[in-house]
Amino acid sequence: MASQPLRSKCIPGVGREQSELAICHRDALLKSMGYRDAELEKPFVAVIHGWNEMSPGHCHLKPVAEAIKDGIYEAGGTPFEIVIPGLCGGAGGAGTPVARYFFPYREYTAGMVEIMLQSHYFDGAVMVPTCDYTIPAFAMGVGRVNVPSIFVTGGYMEPGNFRGRPVTMSDTAIGYGQYKAGTMKEADLKELVDSACPTPGACPLMATANTMNTVIETLGMSLPGNTATPAMSSRLLAMGREAGNRVLDLINRNVRPSDIMTQKAFANAIRVVLAVGGSMNAVLHITAMSREVDLDMGLEIWDKMSRETPFICSLMPNHPTLTLKDLERAGGIEAVMKELEPLLSLDVLTVTGRTLRENLKQASVKDRSVIRELKNPYSHEGGIAILRGTLVPEGAVVKQSAVPSEMLRFSGPAKVFDSEEEAISGLMAGQVHQGDVVIVRYEGPKGGPGAREIMMVMHSIVGLGLGKSVALITDSRFSGTNKGLAIGHASPEAMEGGPLAIVRNGDLIEIDIPNRRLDLKLKKEEIESRMKSWRAPRAKATRGVLGLYSQFAESLTYGGGARTHP
């Protein structure tokens, strides 16, 4: 029998003989797993998903990955399934020191995507994430490697039902605050916990997970309708199969993430996030994602676009009852974009092979109680505002769509805590009173380290009945479940000598969201005097993942990523 010719595929960037040698070596190893010559000649497609048994956003993804693989086979490719575990912040210890690992996870996971795609010379990839940090991590990785790629985000969790009203996981934190305040019985809290999360998927409110699902769809990196697809549905499986077909078209046409994730596409994504009152974390993640394709979607762009973009779609946590299920009924993110058409760049390319304009031809708003008209918005500005002032010279971020109208301008004495644990203890001990401005500092990228979400302080303030009378400011982050006047990303962070580090109990803090101001009301001379005498506290971590992250972490103003860019 005549010997088979050497593989016709070549490895870019090396000579012919070196390429042939490497492919012979690789093919021998792949044949040990049962791959045949015909499969080794086809385009190699990575199917990277976040399945694991600790994350409700990812535990259902194995069948989705199988559907994607079927689609790749149908279209003439060879799929290779790779698991990079997805992280669920809520199941992983939200409100505890463990949460400091969540943001570093984004950086390390982006690195793992880069390593897996680069070290195996994949021709393309289908990325299957669901939750807060996994979605931007996967997007950062494919942006960095820039091989033809498509996303299938994992769909939304069905909302829970507690005594006739829809609930989500964030209601359990508020319920605990009510239990501690004596307004909810222990048995009722248990019933609430049992009811909140009935299926796997992304928690069904416009928190960080669904905000980032929205970003991916609006960028054009996933198929239309992906965000508002239930996790436990045949539609998600069909979408996976279609994505497996589509990735081969992207490979054949050499359409890469940098062709889709453009300046105009990111601007579209920001507009939609603002229009749906999305998570403040989107500011960080979009900044980090854009930098991987050599763009800069920083705070100035967010502030400008927020002033121009109306808030037209209010879901939990902004709305008391509407969830992703209602968004699906109203037409999904496609319908939101259809209403926003006059404000969007419509000629951007998407993974469908068509422009956004072509994708939206058949879209329509099916329920005006969910998606309002541009001329009748909830507010004429977007859900996120960027603040600056003597307390935050580099900026801070607030989800103004979640702020009670009477608190848009607020001033009060500072109540200072040097960690989230101190703040929660102080709240439960009754140290915080109506009119206070709670400061939680030394929790930023370097100070935390890891910039964990200070969501439990925020939810506890609401649960204790102080949500309309107490403000919260931190140099760390919040989850997308914001309620009340909660200001994050205060920069520079306290650990780097930002003004937050010199605030003392009783100092007057003035917040003016309409005028985008956040000020420490001290004389300039007093601020300068305190800054001169300030000394950084001892680092909380010097070894392991957290120690390494703290050395390379950038300010939240620049996305909070590792300093991998010049």
Coordinates of C-alpha atoms in Angstrom, one line a residue:
M1 CA 0.0 0.0 0.0
A2 CA 1.3 3.4 -0.9
S3 CA 2.2 5.7 1.9
Q4 CA -0.1 8.6 2.7
P5 CA 1.2 12.1 1.7
L6 CA 2.2 14.5 4.4
R7 CA -0.6 16.7 5.7
S8 CA -1.4 19.6 3.3
K9 CA -2.1 21.9 6.2
C10 CA 0.8 24.1 7.3
I11 CA 1.7 26.0 10.5
P12 CA 2.0 29.8 9.9
G13 CA 5.3 31.5 10.8
V14 CA 7.7 28.6 10.3
G15 CA 9.5 27.0 7.3
R16 CA 8.0 24.1 5.3
E17 CA 10.2 21.4 6.8
Q18 CA 9.6 22.6 10.4
S19 CA 5.9 22.8 9.7
E20 CA 5.8 19.3 8.2
L21 CA 7.8 17.9 11.1
A22 CA 5.5 19.5 13.7
I23 CA 2.4 18.3 11.9
C24 CA 3.7 14.7 11.6
H25 CA 4.4 14.8 15.4
R26 CA 0.9 16.2 16.1
D27 CA -0.9 13.9 13.8
A28 CA 0.7 10.8 15.4
L29 CA -0.5 12.0 18.8
L30 CA -4.0 12.8 17.6
K31 CA -4.4 9.4 16.0
S32 CA -3.8 7.9 19.4
M33 CA -7.3 9.3 20.3
G34 CA -8.9 7.9 17.1
Y35 CA -8.8 10.8 14.7
R36 CA -8.5 9.8 11.0
D37 CA -6.6 11.3 8.1
A38 CA -9.8 12.9 6.7
E39 CA -10.5 14.6 10.0
L40 CA -6.9 15.9 10.3
E41 CA -7.1 17.5 6.9
K42 CA -10.2 19.7 7.8
P43 CA -10.1 23.0 9.7
F44 CA -9.5 22.5 13.4
V45 CA -12.1 24.2 15.5
A46 CA -11.8 24.6 19.3
V47 CA -15.1 24.4 21.2
I48 CA -14.2 26.0 24.5
H49 CA -16.8 26.0 27.2
G50 CA -17.0 26.6 30.9
W51 CA -18.7 23.4 32.1
N52 CA -18.2 22.4 35.7
E53 CA -20.4 21.2 38.6
M54 CA -19.9 24.3 40.7
S55 CA -21.3 26.9 38.4
P56 CA -25.1 27.0 37.7
G57 CA -24.3 29.2 34.6
H58 CA -22.1 26.5 33.1
C59 CA -23.3 23.1 34.4
H60 CA -25.7 22.7 31.5
L61 CA -23.2 23.3 28.7
K62 CA -22.2 19.8 27.7
P63 CA -25.2 19.2 25.5
V64 CA -24.7 22.7 24.0
A65 CA -21.1 21.8 23.2
E66 CA -22.3 18.5 21.5
A67 CA -24.7 20.4 19.4
I68 CA -21.9 22.8 18.3
K69 CA -19.6 19.9 17.5
D70 CA -22.4 18.4 15.3
G71 CA -22.7 21.7 13.5
I72 CA -18.9 21.9 12.9
Y73 CA -18.9 18.3 11.5
E74 CA -21.8 19.2 9.2
A75 CA -20.0 22.2 7.8
G76 CA -16.8 20.4 7.1
G77 CA -14.6 21.0 10.2
T78 CA -13.1 18.9 13.0
P79 CA -14.1 20.0 16.5
F80 CA -12.0 19.7 19.6
E81 CA -13.8 20.2 22.9
I82 CA -11.9 22.0 25.6
V83 CA -13.1 22.9 29.1
I84 CA -11.9 26.0 30.8
P85 CA -14.1 26.1 33.9
G86 CA -16.5 29.0 34.2
L87 CA -16.8 30.9 37.4
C88 CA -20.0 31.7 39.3
G89 CA -19.3 34.6 41.7
G90 CA -22.4 33.9 43.7
A91 CA -21.7 30.2 44.2
G92 CA -18.0 31.0 44.9
G93 CA -18.2 33.0 48.1
A94 CA -19.6 36.5 47.2
G95 CA -19.1 38.8 50.1
T96 CA -16.2 36.9 51.6
P97 CA -12.4 37.1 51.0
V98 CA -12.7 34.3 48.4
A99 CA -14.3 36.9 46.1
R100 CA -10.9 38.5 45.6
Y101 CA -10.1 35.7 43.2
F102 CA -12.9 36.6 40.8
F103 CA -11.2 39.4 38.9
P104 CA -7.8 37.7 38.7
Y105 CA -9.8 34.7 37.3
R106 CA -10.6 36.9 34.3
E107 CA -7.0 37.6 33.6
Y108 CA -5.8 34.0 34.0
T109 CA -8.7 32.6 32.0
A110 CA -8.0 35.0 29.1
G111 CA -4.5 33.6 29.3
M112 CA -5.7 30.1 29.2
V113 CA -7.8 30.8 26.1
E114 CA -4.7 32.3 24.5
I115 CA -2.6 29.4 25.4
M116 CA -5.0 26.7 24.1
L117 CA -5.8 28.5 20.8
Q118 CA -2.1 29.4 20.1
S119 CA -0.4 26.2 21.2
H120 CA -2.6 23.9 19.0
Y121 CA -2.8 26.1 15.9
F122 CA -6.6 26.2 15.8
D123 CA -8.2 27.6 12.6
G124 CA -11.2 28.9 14.5
A125 CA -13.1 28.7 17.8
V126 CA -16.6 28.5 19.2
M127 CA -16.7 30.0 22.7
V128 CA -19.4 29.0 25.2
P129 CA -19.4 31.1 28.4
T130 CA -22.3 32.3 30.5
C131 CA -21.4 34.3 33.6
D132 CA -19.8 37.5 34.7
Y133 CA -16.1 36.9 34.4
T134 CA -16.0 34.0 32.0
I135 CA -17.6 36.0 29.1
P136 CA -15.1 38.9 29.1
A137 CA -12.2 36.5 29.7
F138 CA -13.2 34.4 26.7
A139 CA -13.6 37.6 24.6
M140 CA -10.3 39.0 25.7
G141 CA -8.6 35.7 24.8
V142 CA -10.0 35.5 21.2
G143 CA -9.4 39.2 20.7
R144 CA -5.8 38.6 21.6
V145 CA -5.3 35.6 19.4
N146 CA -7.6 36.9 16.6
V147 CA -8.6 33.6 15.0
P148 CA -12.1 33.4 13.4
S149 CA -14.5 32.9 16.4
I150 CA -18.2 32.9 17.3
F151 CA -19.8 32.9 20.7
V152 CA -22.8 30.9 22.1
T153 CA -23.6 32.4 25.5
G154 CA -25.3 30.0 27.8
G155 CA -28.8 31.4 28.1
Y156 CA -30.8 32.7 31.1
M157 CA -32.0 31.0 34.3
E158 CA -35.8 30.9 34.7
P159 CA -36.8 33.5 37.4
G160 CA -37.9 32.1 40.8
N161 CA -41.2 32.7 42.3
F162 CA -41.7 33.7 46.0
R163 CA -45.3 34.0 47.0
G164 CA -46.5 35.3 43.7
R165 CA -43.6 37.6 42.8
P166 CA -40.5 36.9 40.6
V167 CA -37.2 36.7 42.6
T168 CA -33.6 36.1 41.8
M169 CA -30.5 35.2 43.8
S170 CA -30.0 38.9 44.8
D171 CA -33.3 38.8 46.7
T172 CA -31.7 36.3 49.1
A173 CA -29.1 38.9 50.2
I174 CA -31.8 41.5 50.7
G175 CA -33.9 38.9 52.5
Y176 CA -31.0 38.2 54.9
G177 CA -30.7 41.9 55.7
Q178 CA -34.5 41.9 56.4
Y179 CA -34.1 38.8 58.6
K180 CA -31.3 40.6 60.6
A181 CA -33.5 43.7 60.9
G182 CA -36.4 41.5 62.3
T183 CA -38.7 42.1 59.3
M184 CA -38.5 38.6 57.9
K185 CA -38.7 35.3 59.8
E186 CA -36.1 32.6 59.4
A187 CA -38.6 30.2 57.8
D188 CA -39.6 32.8 55.2
L189 CA -35.9 33.4 54.4
K190 CA -35.4 29.6 53.9
E191 CA -38.4 29.6 51.5
L192 CA -37.0 32.5 49.6
V193 CA -33.6 30.7 49.3
D194 CA -35.3 27.6 48.1
S195 CA -37.3 29.5 45.5
A196 CA -34.8 31.9 44.0
C197 CA -32.9 29.8 41.4
P198 CA -35.1 27.1 39.8
T199 CA -32.9 26.2 36.8
P200 CA -29.3 26.6 35.6
G201 CA -28.3 29.6 33.5
A202 CA -27.4 33.3 33.8
C203 CA -29.3 34.8 36.7
P204 CA -32.4 36.3 34.9
L205 CA -31.9 40.0 35.8
M206 CA -29.8 42.6 34.0
A207 CA -26.8 42.0 36.3
T208 CA -23.3 41.4 35.0
A209 CA -23.9 38.1 33.3
N210 CA -26.7 39.2 31.1
T211 CA -25.1 42.6 30.6
M212 CA -22.1 40.8 29.2
N213 CA -24.3 38.4 27.1
T214 CA -25.9 41.6 25.8
V215 CA -22.4 43.0 25.0
I216 CA -21.4 39.9 23.0
E217 CA -24.6 39.9 21.0
T218 CA -24.5 43.7 20.4
L219 CA -20.9 43.4 19.2
G220 CA -22.0 40.9 16.6
M221 CA -20.0 38.1 18.1
S222 CA -23.0 35.8 18.8
L223 CA -26.1 35.0 16.8
P224 CA -29.1 37.3 17.1
G225 CA -31.4 36.4 20.0
N226 CA -28.8 34.6 22.0
T227 CA -29.1 36.8 25.2
A228 CA -32.8 36.2 25.7
T229 CA -32.7 32.5 25.1
P230 CA -33.5 30.2 28.1
A231 CA -30.6 28.1 29.2
M232 CA -32.8 24.9 29.4
S233 CA -34.3 25.1 25.9
S234 CA -34.1 23.4 22.5
R235 CA -33.5 26.9 21.1
L236 CA -30.1 27.1 22.7
L237 CA -29.2 23.7 21.3
A238 CA -30.3 24.7 17.8
M239 CA -28.4 28.0 18.2
G240 CA -25.3 26.0 19.1
R241 CA -25.6 23.8 16.0
E242 CA -26.0 26.9 13.8
A243 CA -22.9 28.5 15.4
G244 CA -21.0 25.3 14.5
N245 CA -22.0 25.8 10.9
R246 CA -21.3 29.5 11.0
V247 CA -17.7 29.3 12.3
L248 CA -16.6 27.4 9.2
D249 CA -17.9 30.2 7.1
L250 CA -15.9 32.7 9.2
I251 CA -12.8 30.5 8.7
N252 CA -13.3 30.2 4.9
R253 CA -13.8 34.0 4.6
N254 CA -11.0 34.7 7.1
V255 CA -13.3 36.9 9.2
R256 CA -11.6 37.5 12.5
P257 CA -12.7 39.1 15.8
S258 CA -10.8 42.3 14.9
D259 CA -13.1 42.6 11.9
I260 CA -16.2 42.5 14.1
M261 CA -15.0 43.9 17.4
T262 CA -14.4 47.4 15.9
Q263 CA -14.7 50.9 17.5
K264 CA -18.2 51.3 16.0
A265 CA -19.3 47.9 17.3
F266 CA -18.0 48.6 20.8
A267 CA -19.9 52.0 20.7
N268 CA -23.0 50.1 19.8
A269 CA -22.5 47.7 22.7
I270 CA -22.0 50.7 25.1
R271 CA -25.2 52.3 23.9
V272 CA -27.2 49.1 24.5
V273 CA -25.7 48.6 27.9
L274 CA -26.8 52.2 28.8
A275 CA -30.2 51.7 27.3
V276 CA -30.9 48.6 29.4
G277 CA -29.4 49.9 32.6
G278 CA -26.7 47.3 32.5
S279 CA -24.0 46.4 35.1
M280 CA -21.3 48.9 36.0
N281 CA -18.9 45.9 35.5
A282 CA -19.4 46.4 31.8
V283 CA -17.3 49.5 32.0
L284 CA -14.4 47.5 33.2
H285 CA -14.9 44.5 30.9
I286 CA -15.5 46.5 27.7
T287 CA -12.4 48.6 28.4
A288 CA -10.3 45.4 28.9
M289 CA -11.8 43.7 25.8
S290 CA -11.3 46.7 23.6
R291 CA -7.6 46.9 24.5
E292 CA -7.1 43.4 23.2
V293 CA -8.0 44.6 19.7
D294 CA -5.9 47.8 20.1
L295 CA -8.9 50.1 20.9
D296 CA -9.6 52.3 23.9
M297 CA -13.2 52.5 25.1
G298 CA -12.5 54.5 28.3
L299 CA -14.5 56.5 30.7
E300 CA -14.8 59.6 28.5
I301 CA -16.6 57.6 25.8
W302 CA -19.0 56.2 28.4
D303 CA -19.8 59.5 29.9
K304 CA -20.4 61.2 26.5
M305 CA -22.6 58.3 25.3
S306 CA -24.5 58.1 28.6
R307 CA -25.6 61.7 28.2
E308 CA -26.9 60.9 24.7
T309 CA -28.5 57.5 25.2
P310 CA -32.0 57.1 26.7
F311 CA -32.7 54.4 29.3
I312 CA -35.6 52.5 27.6
C313 CA -35.6 48.9 29.0
S314 CA -35.8 48.4 32.7
L315 CA -35.4 44.9 34.1
M316 CA -34.5 43.7 37.5
P317 CA -32.6 45.1 39.5
N318 CA -33.8 48.4 38.1
H319 CA -37.4 47.2 37.8
P320 CA -39.2 45.5 40.6
T321 CA -40.7 42.6 38.6
L322 CA -39.5 42.4 35.0
T323 CA -36.8 39.8 34.2
L324 CA -35.0 38.3 31.1
K325 CA -38.2 36.2 30.5
D326 CA -40.1 39.5 29.9
L327 CA -37.3 40.7 27.6
E328 CA -37.6 37.5 25.6
R329 CA -41.3 38.1 25.3
A330 CA -40.7 41.6 24.1
G331 CA -38.3 40.6 21.3
G332 CA -35.0 40.4 23.1
I333 CA -31.9 42.5 22.6
E334 CA -32.7 42.6 18.9
A335 CA -35.8 44.6 19.7
V336 CA -33.8 47.0 22.0
M337 CA -31.4 47.6 19.1
K338 CA -34.3 48.1 16.7
E339 CA -35.6 50.9 18.9
L340 CA -32.1 52.3 19.1
E341 CA -31.4 52.1 15.4
P342 CA -31.2 55.9 15.0
L343 CA -28.3 55.9 17.5
L344 CA -26.4 52.9 16.3
S345 CA -23.8 52.2 13.6
L346 CA -25.7 49.8 11.4
D347 CA -23.2 48.8 8.8
V348 CA -20.9 46.9 11.2
L349 CA -20.1 43.3 10.3
T350 CA -21.5 40.4 12.5
V351 CA -20.8 36.6 12.7
T352 CA -23.9 36.0 10.6
G353 CA -22.0 37.3 7.7
R354 CA -24.4 40.1 7.4
T355 CA -24.4 43.7 8.8
L356 CA -26.3 44.7 11.9
R357 CA -28.7 46.6 9.6
E358 CA -29.5 43.4 7.8
N359 CA -29.9 41.4 11.0
L360 CA -32.4 43.9 12.4
K361 CA -34.7 44.0 9.3
Q362 CA -37.2 41.6 10.9
A363 CA -36.8 42.7 14.5
S364 CA -39.6 44.5 16.3
V365 CA -40.7 45.5 19.8
K366 CA -43.5 43.2 20.9
D367 CA -44.2 44.7 24.3
R368 CA -43.9 48.4 25.1
S369 CA -44.3 47.7 28.8
V370 CA -40.8 46.2 28.6
I371 CA -39.1 48.2 25.9
R372 CA -40.2 51.9 25.7
E373 CA -40.0 54.2 22.7
L374 CA -37.0 56.5 22.4
K375 CA -39.4 59.5 22.8
N376 CA -40.8 58.0 26.0
P377 CA -37.8 56.6 28.0
Y378 CA -37.5 56.0 31.7
S379 CA -34.9 58.7 31.6
H380 CA -33.2 60.6 28.8
E381 CA -29.8 59.5 30.0
G382 CA -28.3 56.1 30.1
G383 CA -28.1 53.9 33.2
I384 CA -24.4 54.6 34.0
A385 CA -22.8 57.9 34.9
I386 CA -19.1 58.8 35.3
L387 CA -18.3 61.0 38.3
R388 CA -15.2 63.1 39.0
G389 CA -14.1 65.5 41.7
T390 CA -11.7 66.0 44.6
L391 CA -12.5 62.5 46.0
V392 CA -12.1 60.7 42.6
P393 CA -9.7 62.7 40.4
E394 CA -9.5 59.8 37.9
G395 CA -13.2 59.0 38.0
A396 CA -15.8 56.8 39.6
V397 CA -18.9 55.0 38.2
V398 CA -22.5 54.9 39.4
K399 CA -25.5 53.0 38.1
Q400 CA -27.8 56.0 38.1
S401 CA -30.7 53.9 36.8
A402 CA -30.8 52.2 40.2
V403 CA -30.5 55.4 42.3
P404 CA -33.6 56.7 44.0
S405 CA -34.5 60.0 42.4
E406 CA -34.3 61.8 45.8
M407 CA -30.7 60.6 46.1
L408 CA -29.3 61.9 42.8
R409 CA -27.9 64.8 44.9
F410 CA -26.8 63.7 48.3
S411 CA -24.3 64.8 51.0
G412 CA -23.5 63.5 54.4
P413 CA -20.7 62.6 56.9
A414 CA -18.3 59.8 56.0
K415 CA -18.4 56.5 57.9
V416 CA -15.1 54.8 57.0
F417 CA -14.3 51.1 56.9
D418 CA -11.0 49.6 55.7
S419 CA -12.5 46.4 54.4
E420 CA -15.8 44.8 53.4
E421 CA -15.8 42.7 56.6
E422 CA -15.5 45.8 58.7
A423 CA -18.3 47.4 56.9
I424 CA -20.7 44.5 57.3
S425 CA -19.8 44.2 61.0
G426 CA -20.4 47.9 61.4
L427 CA -23.8 47.7 59.6
M428 CA -25.0 44.8 61.7
A429 CA -23.8 46.5 64.9
G430 CA -25.8 49.6 64.1
Q431 CA -22.9 51.9 63.5
V432 CA -24.4 53.3 60.2
H433 CA -27.3 55.8 60.4
Q434 CA -29.6 57.6 58.0
G435 CA -27.7 60.3 56.1
D436 CA -24.3 58.6 56.3
V437 CA -21.9 58.1 53.4
V438 CA -20.3 54.7 53.9
I439 CA -16.7 54.4 52.6
V440 CA -15.3 50.9 52.0
R441 CA -11.6 51.3 50.9
Y442 CA -8.5 49.2 50.4
E443 CA -10.6 46.8 48.4
G444 CA -9.4 47.8 44.9
P445 CA -7.2 45.8 42.4
K446 CA -4.1 46.3 44.5
G447 CA -5.6 46.9 47.9
G448 CA -8.0 43.9 48.0
P449 CA -6.2 42.6 46.1
G450 CA -8.5 41.6 43.4
A451 CA -11.2 44.3 43.5
R452 CA -14.0 42.0 44.8
E453 CA -17.6 43.1 44.5
I454 CA -18.8 45.0 47.6
M455 CA -22.4 43.7 46.9
M456 CA -23.1 42.3 50.3
V457 CA -22.6 45.7 51.9
M458 CA -24.9 47.3 49.3
H459 CA -27.6 44.6 49.8
S460 CA -27.3 44.8 53.6
I461 CA -27.9 48.5 53.5
V462 CA -31.1 47.9 51.5
G463 CA -32.2 45.0 53.7
L464 CA -31.7 47.1 56.8
G465 CA -34.1 49.7 55.4
L466 CA -31.4 52.3 54.7
G467 CA -31.4 52.0 50.9
K468 CA -33.0 55.5 50.4
S469 CA -31.0 57.3 53.1
V470 CA -27.4 55.9 53.0
A471 CA -24.8 56.2 50.2
L472 CA -22.0 53.8 49.6
I473 CA -18.6 54.6 47.9
T474 CA -15.8 52.1 47.3
D475 CA -12.5 51.8 45.4
S476 CA -13.7 48.3 44.4
R477 CA -16.6 47.1 42.3
F478 CA -20.3 46.2 42.6
S479 CA -22.2 43.4 41.0
G480 CA -24.9 44.1 38.4
T481 CA -27.5 43.8 41.1
N482 CA -27.1 47.4 42.2
K483 CA -29.8 49.0 44.3
G484 CA -29.5 52.5 45.9
L485 CA -26.7 55.1 45.7
A486 CA -23.7 52.8 45.3
I487 CA -20.6 54.3 43.7
G488 CA -17.7 52.1 42.7
H489 CA -14.3 52.2 40.8
A490 CA -13.2 55.2 42.9
S491 CA -9.8 56.0 41.4
P492 CA -7.0 56.2 42.2
E493 CA -7.7 53.5 44.7
A494 CA -6.7 54.0 48.4
M495 CA -3.8 51.5 48.2
E496 CA -2.2 53.8 45.6
G497 CA -2.7 56.9 47.6
G498 CA -6.0 58.1 46.2
P499 CA -7.9 60.7 48.2
L500 CA -10.2 57.9 49.5
A501 CA -7.2 56.9 51.7
I502 CA -7.3 60.1 53.7
V503 CA -11.0 60.3 54.4
R504 CA -11.9 60.3 58.2
N505 CA -15.1 59.6 60.0
G506 CA -17.3 62.7 59.9
D507 CA -15.7 64.3 56.8
L508 CA -18.4 65.8 54.5
I509 CA -18.9 64.0 51.2
E510 CA -20.9 65.6 48.4
I511 CA -22.5 63.6 45.6
D512 CA -24.0 65.4 42.6
I513 CA -24.9 62.8 39.8
P514 CA -26.6 65.3 37.4
N515 CA -23.4 67.4 37.4
R516 CA -21.2 64.3 37.6
R517 CA -19.4 65.4 40.8
L518 CA -18.1 63.5 43.8
D519 CA -16.2 65.7 46.2
L520 CA -14.5 65.5 49.6
K521 CA -15.5 68.8 51.2
L522 CA -12.1 69.8 52.7
K523 CA -9.9 72.7 52.0
K524 CA -7.2 72.1 49.5
E525 CA -4.5 72.6 52.1
E526 CA -6.0 70.0 54.5
I527 CA -6.2 67.4 51.6
E528 CA -2.5 68.1 50.7
S529 CA -1.5 67.8 54.4
R530 CA -3.2 64.5 54.9
M531 CA -1.8 63.2 51.6
K532 CA 1.8 64.0 52.7
S533 CA 1.4 62.1 56.0
W534 CA -0.4 59.1 54.5
R535 CA 1.5 55.7 54.4
A536 CA 0.3 52.7 52.5
P537 CA -0.8 49.8 54.7
R538 CA 0.9 46.4 54.5
A539 CA -0.1 44.4 51.4
K540 CA -2.8 41.8 52.2
A541 CA -1.3 39.2 49.7
T542 CA 2.3 38.8 48.5
R543 CA 2.2 35.2 47.2
G544 CA 0.2 33.0 44.8
V545 CA -2.4 34.2 42.3
L546 CA -3.5 37.3 44.4
G547 CA 0.1 38.4 45.1
L548 CA 1.0 38.1 41.4
Y549 CA -2.2 39.9 40.3
S550 CA -1.6 42.8 42.8
Q551 CA 1.8 43.4 41.3
F552 CA 0.5 43.8 37.7
A553 CA -3.1 45.1 38.2
E554 CA -4.1 48.3 36.6
S555 CA -6.5 50.9 37.9
L556 CA -10.2 50.1 37.4
T557 CA -10.2 53.3 35.2
Y558 CA -8.3 51.1 32.7
G559 CA -10.3 47.9 33.1
G560 CA -8.5 46.4 36.1
G561 CA -6.5 44.0 34.0
A562 CA -2.9 42.9 34.2
R563 CA -0.5 45.3 32.7
T564 CA 0.1 43.4 29.5
H565 CA -0.2 46.5 27.3
P566 CA 2.4 49.3 26.7

